[in-house]
Coordinates of C-alpha atoms and ligand atoms in Angstrom, one line a residue:
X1 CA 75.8 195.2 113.6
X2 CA 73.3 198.2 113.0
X3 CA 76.1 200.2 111.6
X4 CA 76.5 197.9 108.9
X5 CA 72.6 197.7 108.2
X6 CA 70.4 199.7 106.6
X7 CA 66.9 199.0 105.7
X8 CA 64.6 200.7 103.4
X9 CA 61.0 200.4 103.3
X10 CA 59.1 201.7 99.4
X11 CA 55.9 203.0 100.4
X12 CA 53.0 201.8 98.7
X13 CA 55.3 198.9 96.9
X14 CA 54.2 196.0 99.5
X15 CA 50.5 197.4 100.3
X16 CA 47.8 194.5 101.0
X17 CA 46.1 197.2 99.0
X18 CA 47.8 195.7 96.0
X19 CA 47.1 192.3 96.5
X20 CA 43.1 193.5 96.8
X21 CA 42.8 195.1 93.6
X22 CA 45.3 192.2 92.1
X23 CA 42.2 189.7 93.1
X24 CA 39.6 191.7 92.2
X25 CA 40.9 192.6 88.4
X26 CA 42.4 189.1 88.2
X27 CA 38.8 186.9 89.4
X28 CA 37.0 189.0 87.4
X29 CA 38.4 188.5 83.9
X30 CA 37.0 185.8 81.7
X31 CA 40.0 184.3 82.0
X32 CA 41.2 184.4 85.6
X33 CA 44.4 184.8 86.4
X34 CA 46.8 186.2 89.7
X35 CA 50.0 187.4 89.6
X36 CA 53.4 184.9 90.3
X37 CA 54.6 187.9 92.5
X38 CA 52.0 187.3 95.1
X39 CA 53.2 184.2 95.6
X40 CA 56.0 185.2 98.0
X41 CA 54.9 186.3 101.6
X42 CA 56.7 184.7 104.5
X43 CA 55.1 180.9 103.8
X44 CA 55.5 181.4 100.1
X45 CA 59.0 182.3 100.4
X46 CA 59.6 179.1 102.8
X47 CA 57.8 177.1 100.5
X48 CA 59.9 178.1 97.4
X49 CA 62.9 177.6 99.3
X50 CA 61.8 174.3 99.8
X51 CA 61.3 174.0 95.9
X52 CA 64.7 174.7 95.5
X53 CA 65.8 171.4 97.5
X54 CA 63.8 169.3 95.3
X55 CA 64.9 166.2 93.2
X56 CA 63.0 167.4 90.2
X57 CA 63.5 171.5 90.7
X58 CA 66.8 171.6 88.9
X59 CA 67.2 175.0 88.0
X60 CA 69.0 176.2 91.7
X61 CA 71.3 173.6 91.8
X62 CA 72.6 173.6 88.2
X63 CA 72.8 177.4 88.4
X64 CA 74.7 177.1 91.9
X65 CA 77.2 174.5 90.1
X66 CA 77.8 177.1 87.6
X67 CA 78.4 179.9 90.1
X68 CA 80.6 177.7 92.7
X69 CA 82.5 176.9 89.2
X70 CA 83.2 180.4 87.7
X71 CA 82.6 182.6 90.4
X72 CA 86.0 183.9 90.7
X73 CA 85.9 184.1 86.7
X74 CA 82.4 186.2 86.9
X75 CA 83.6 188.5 89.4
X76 CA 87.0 188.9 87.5
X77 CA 85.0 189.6 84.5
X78 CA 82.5 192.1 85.8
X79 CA 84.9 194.8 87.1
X80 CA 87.0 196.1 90.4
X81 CA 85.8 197.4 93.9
X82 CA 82.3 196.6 93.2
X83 CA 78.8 197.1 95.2
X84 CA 76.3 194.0 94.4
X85 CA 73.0 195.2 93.7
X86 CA 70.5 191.6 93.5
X87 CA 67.0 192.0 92.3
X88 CA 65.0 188.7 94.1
X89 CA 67.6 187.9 96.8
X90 CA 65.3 185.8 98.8
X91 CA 67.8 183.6 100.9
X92 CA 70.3 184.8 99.1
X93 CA 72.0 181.6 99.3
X94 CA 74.0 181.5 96.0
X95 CA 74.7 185.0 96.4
X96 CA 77.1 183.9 98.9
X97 CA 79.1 182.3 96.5
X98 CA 80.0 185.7 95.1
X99 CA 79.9 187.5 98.3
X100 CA 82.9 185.5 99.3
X101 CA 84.4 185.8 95.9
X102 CA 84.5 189.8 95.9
X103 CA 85.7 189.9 99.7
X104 CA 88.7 187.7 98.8
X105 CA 89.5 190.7 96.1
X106 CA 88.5 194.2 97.7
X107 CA 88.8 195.1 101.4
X108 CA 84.8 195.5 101.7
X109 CA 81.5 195.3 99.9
X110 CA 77.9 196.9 100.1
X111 CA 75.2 194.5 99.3
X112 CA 71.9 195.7 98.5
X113 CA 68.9 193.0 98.0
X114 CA 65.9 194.0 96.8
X115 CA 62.9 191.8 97.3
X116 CA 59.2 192.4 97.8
X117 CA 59.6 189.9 101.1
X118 CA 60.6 192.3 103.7
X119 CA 60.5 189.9 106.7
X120 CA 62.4 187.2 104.8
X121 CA 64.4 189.5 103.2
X122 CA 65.4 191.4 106.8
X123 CA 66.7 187.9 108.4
X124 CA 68.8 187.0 105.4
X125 CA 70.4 190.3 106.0
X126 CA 71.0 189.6 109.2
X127 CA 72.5 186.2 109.0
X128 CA 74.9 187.5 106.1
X129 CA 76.3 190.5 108.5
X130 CA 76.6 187.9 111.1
X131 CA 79.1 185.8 109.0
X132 CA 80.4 188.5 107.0
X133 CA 82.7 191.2 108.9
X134 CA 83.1 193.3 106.0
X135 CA 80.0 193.6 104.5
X136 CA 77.3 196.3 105.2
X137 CA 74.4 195.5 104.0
X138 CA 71.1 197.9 102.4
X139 CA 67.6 196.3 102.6
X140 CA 65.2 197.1 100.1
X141 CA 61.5 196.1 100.7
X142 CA 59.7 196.4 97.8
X143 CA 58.6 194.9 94.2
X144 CA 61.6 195.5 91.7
X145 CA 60.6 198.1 90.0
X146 CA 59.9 200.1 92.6
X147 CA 63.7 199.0 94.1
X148 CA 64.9 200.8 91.4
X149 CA 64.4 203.4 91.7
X150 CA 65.0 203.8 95.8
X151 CA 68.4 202.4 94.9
X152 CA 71.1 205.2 96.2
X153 CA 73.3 206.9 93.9
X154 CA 76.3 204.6 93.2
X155 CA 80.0 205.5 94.9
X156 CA 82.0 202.6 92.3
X157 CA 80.6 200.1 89.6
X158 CA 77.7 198.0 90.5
X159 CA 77.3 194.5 89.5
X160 CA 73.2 194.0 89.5
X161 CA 72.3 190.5 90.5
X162 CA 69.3 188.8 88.7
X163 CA 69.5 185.3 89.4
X164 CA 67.6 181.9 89.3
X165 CA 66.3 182.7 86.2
X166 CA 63.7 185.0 87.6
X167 CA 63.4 187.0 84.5
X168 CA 61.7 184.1 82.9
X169 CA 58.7 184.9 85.3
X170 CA 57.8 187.7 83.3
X171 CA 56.2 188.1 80.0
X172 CA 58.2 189.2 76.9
X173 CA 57.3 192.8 77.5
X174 CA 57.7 193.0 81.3
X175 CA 61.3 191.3 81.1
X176 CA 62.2 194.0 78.5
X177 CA 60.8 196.6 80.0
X178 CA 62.6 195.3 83.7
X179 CA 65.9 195.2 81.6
X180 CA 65.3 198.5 79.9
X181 CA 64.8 200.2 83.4
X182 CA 68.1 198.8 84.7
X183 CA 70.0 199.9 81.8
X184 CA 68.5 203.0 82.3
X185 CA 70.2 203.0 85.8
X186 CA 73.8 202.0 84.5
X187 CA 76.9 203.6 83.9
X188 CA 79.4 202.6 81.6
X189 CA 81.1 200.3 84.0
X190 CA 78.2 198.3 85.6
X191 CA 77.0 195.0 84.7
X192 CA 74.6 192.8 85.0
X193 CA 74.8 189.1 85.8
X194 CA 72.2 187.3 85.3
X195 CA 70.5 182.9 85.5
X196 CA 68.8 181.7 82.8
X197 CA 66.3 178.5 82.2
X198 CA 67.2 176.6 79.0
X199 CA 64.8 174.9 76.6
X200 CA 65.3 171.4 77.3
X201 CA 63.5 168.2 77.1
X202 CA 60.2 168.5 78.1
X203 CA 59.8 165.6 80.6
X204 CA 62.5 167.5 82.4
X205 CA 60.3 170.5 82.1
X206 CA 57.5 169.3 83.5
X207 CA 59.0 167.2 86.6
X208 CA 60.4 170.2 87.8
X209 CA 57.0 172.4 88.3
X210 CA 55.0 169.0 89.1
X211 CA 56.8 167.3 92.0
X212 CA 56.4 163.9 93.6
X213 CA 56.3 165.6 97.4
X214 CA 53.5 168.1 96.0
X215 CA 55.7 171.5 97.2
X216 CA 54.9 173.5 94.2
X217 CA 51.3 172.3 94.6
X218 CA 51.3 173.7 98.2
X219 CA 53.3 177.1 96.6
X220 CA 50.5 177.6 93.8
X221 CA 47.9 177.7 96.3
X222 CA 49.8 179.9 98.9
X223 CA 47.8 182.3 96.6
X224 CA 44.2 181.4 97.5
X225 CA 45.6 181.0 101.3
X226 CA 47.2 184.4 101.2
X227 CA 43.7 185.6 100.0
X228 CA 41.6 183.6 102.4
X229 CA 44.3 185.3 105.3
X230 CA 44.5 188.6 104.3
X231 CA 41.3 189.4 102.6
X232 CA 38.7 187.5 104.2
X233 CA 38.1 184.9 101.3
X234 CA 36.6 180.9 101.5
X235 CA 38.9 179.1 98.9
X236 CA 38.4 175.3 99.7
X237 CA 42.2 174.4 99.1
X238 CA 41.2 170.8 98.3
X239 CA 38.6 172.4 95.3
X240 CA 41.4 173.4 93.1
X241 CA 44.1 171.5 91.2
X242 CA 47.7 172.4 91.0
X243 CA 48.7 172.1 86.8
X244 CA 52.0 173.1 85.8
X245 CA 52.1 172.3 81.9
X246 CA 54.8 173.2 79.2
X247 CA 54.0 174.6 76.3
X248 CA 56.2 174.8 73.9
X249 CA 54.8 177.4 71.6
X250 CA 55.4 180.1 74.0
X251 CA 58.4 178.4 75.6
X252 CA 57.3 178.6 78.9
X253 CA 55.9 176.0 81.5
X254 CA 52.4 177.9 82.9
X255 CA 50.9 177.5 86.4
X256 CA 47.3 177.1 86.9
X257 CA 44.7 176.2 89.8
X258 CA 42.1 174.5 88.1
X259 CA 38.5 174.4 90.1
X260 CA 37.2 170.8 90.9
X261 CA 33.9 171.6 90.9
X262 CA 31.4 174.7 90.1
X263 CA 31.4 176.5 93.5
X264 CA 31.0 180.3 94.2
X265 CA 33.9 181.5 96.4
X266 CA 32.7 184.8 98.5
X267 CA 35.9 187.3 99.2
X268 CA 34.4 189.3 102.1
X269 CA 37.0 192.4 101.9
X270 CA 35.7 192.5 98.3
X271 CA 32.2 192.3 98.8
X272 CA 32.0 190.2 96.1
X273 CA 31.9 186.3 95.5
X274 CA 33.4 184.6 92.1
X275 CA 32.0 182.3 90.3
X276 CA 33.5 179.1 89.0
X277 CA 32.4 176.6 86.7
X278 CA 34.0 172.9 86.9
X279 CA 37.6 172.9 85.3
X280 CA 38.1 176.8 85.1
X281 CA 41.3 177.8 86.0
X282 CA 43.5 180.7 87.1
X283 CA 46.5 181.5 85.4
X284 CA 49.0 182.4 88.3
X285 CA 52.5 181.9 86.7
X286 CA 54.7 181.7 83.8
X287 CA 57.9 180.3 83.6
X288 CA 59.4 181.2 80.6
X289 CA 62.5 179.6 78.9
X290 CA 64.9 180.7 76.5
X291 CA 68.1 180.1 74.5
X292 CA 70.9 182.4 74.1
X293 CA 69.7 184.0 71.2
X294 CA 66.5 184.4 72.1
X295 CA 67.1 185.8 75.1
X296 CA 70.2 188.1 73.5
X297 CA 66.4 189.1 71.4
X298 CA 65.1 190.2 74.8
X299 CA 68.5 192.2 75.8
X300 CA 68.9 193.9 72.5
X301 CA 66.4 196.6 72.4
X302 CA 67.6 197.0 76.1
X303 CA 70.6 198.1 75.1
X304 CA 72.6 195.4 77.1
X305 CA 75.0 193.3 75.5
X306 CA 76.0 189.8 76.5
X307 CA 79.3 189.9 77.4
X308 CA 80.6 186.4 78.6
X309 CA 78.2 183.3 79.3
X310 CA 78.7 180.0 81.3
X311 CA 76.5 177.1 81.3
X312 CA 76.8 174.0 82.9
X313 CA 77.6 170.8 80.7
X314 CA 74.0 168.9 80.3
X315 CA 73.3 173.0 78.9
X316 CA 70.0 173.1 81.3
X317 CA 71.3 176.7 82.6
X318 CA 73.2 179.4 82.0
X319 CA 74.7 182.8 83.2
X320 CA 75.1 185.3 81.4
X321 CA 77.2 188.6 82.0
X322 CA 75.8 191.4 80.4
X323 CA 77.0 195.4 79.7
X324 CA 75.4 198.0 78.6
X325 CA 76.0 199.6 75.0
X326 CA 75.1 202.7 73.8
X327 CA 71.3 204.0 73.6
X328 CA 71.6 205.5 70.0
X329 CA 72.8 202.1 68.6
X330 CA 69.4 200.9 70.1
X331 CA 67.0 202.2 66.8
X332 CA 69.4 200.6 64.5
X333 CA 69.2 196.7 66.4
X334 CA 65.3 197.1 67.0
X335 CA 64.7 197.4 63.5
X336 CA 67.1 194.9 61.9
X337 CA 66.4 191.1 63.7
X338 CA 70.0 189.8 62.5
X339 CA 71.8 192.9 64.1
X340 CA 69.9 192.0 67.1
X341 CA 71.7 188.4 67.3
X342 CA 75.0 189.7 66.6
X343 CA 74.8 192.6 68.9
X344 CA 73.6 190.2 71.2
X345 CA 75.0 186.6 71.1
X346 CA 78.9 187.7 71.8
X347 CA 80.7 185.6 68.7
X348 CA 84.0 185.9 70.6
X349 CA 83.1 184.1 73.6
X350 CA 85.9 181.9 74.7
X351 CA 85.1 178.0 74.9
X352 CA 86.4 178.3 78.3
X353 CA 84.0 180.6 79.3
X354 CA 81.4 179.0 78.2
X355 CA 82.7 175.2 79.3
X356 CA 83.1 176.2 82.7
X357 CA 85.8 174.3 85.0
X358 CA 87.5 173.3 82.1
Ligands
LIG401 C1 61.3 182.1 91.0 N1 61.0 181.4 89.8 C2 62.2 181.6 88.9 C3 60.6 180.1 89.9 C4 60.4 179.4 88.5 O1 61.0 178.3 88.3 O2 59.8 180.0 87.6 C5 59.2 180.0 90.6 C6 58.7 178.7 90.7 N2 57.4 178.4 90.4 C7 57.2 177.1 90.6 N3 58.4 176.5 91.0 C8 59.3 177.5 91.1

């Protein structure tokens, strides 16, 4: 099997180092917050998978409906004899879905996840080489950024992976930025296909980041555990509240780990304690949602173009293929709003592309 695998480490990209200074910068603002990233060490990852299997947590299912509908469709539409590239693979469980597709269509394939969980990351590799005899398989340990750039030069067209709606974890600017660096990366031929969160009703909203079995409770404050573990801090699990509200004006529900109780919480590899008054909260996640035109708003200064789309039919999801289009028409959609839509939102795209298993 080692033939088939190779792994790749980024230095510096998974540092404890990082989540120190994270904690220190992020305790000491006035309004606390910690990034959504951290959440994902070995437990973390477990515990999102977990999430994923929820009643409430809609978002994998729907999206691996969508996928096990159009696969064939998506791969068909992205290109020939192509290596997947997938930012955020964790199990890579739907990825499987198109794994199979492009093995059905080319003789063999070169997967390359890239995901800041190296230890989950490795034994999804190996389960995927284990069941697939034609696929070699590139590791990537490190935060996606980073994976970008340690990505190696391309031998045919790459179809970049960003699924599960991922993206909306970022802030306007990051996921711009994120999409503006993989464009950078393309070539004519590549594509991108990426999951999407829909605006929807917001009881639906809400159940999914506040469920009954208290999972994403446990997830929010794999942070404070992952501090008390790896930098020598005395969070009182029981002293914070998980809240997960959605609010509308930014489109996005928001995680938080609201403080019980005024307490003082000493971080020994800091050498510092932080202060916290009854009800103050840390900010540790947003979860942003979009429709298709404002997300085509985020794609447009990127220069990526939405190509096809396929949703599923309550709308809760969708996934969009996207190309690249040339830089220099870039200054002209940034400064006019309306060309952003129509570069963006493809007006051409078939009703049975976008009503999939019609
Ligand atoms: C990974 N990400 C897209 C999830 C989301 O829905 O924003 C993370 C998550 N947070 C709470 N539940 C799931």
């Amino acid at each position: 099997m080692n033939d088939r695998f190779t792994f790749i480490d980024v230095p510096g990209s998974r540092l404890q180092q990082k989540l120190c200074a994270v904690t220190e910068e992020g305790l000491s603002k006035p309004h606390k917050e910690l990034p959504s990233r951290f959440f994902y060490d070995a437990a973390g990852s477990v515990l999102f998978e977990q999430i994923c299997a929820l009643p409430e947590y809609y978002p994998t299912r729907t999206e691996h409906a969508i996928l096990a509908r159009s696969a064939r469709e998506m791969i068909d539409s992205a290109g020939k004899d192509l290596t997947l590239v997938e930012f955020g693979s964790g199990s890579s469980s739907k990825t499987r879905l198109l794994i199979e597709t492009l093995l059905e269509r080319q003789p063999a394939l070169h997967y390359l996840p890239i995901d800041i969980s190296a230890d989950f990351m490795r034994q999804s590799c190996y389960t995927l080489l284990d069941d697939y005899e034609r696929l070699a398989v590139t590791g990537i340990a490190a935060e996606y950024s980073d994976g970008i750039h340690a990505l190696p030069a391309p031998d045919s067209p790459r179809l970049f992976l960003f699924l599960g709606s991922n993206i909306g974890n970022f802030d306007r600017d990051e996921a711009e930025a994120f999409l503006r660096r993989i464009r950078q990366q393309m070539q004519p031929e590549d594509r991108v296909l990426i999951g999407i969160d829909l605006i929807k009703e917001r009881s639906i909203l809400t159940a999914a980041y506040n469920d009954h079995a208290g999972v994403t409770a446990a997830f929010n404050k794999n942070l404070l555990v992952r501090i008390n573990n790896e930098l020598g801090g005395k969070f009182d699990l029981d002293a914070f509240v998980h809240e997960a509200p959605y609010i509308e004006a930014e489109s996005r529900i928001e995680m938080h780990l609201v403080s019980h109780h005024k307490q003082s919480i000493p971080i020994a590899y800091l050498e510092q304690s932080f202060a916290f008054t009854a009800g103050e909260r840390i900010h540790t996640e947003n979860s942003h949602k979009y429709t298709l035109g404002s997300f085509g708003e985020l794609c447009a200064p990127a220069c990526l173009k939405t190509e096809a789309y396929w949703t599923d039919e309550r709308n809760w999801f969708a996934v969009l293929l996207l190309k690249p289009i040339e830089m220099s028409r870039n200054s002209s959609t940034t400064k006019n709003p309306a060309a952003i839509l129509t570069a963006v939102i493809p007006t051409a795209v078939s009703s049975d592309l976008a009503q999939p298993g019609e």
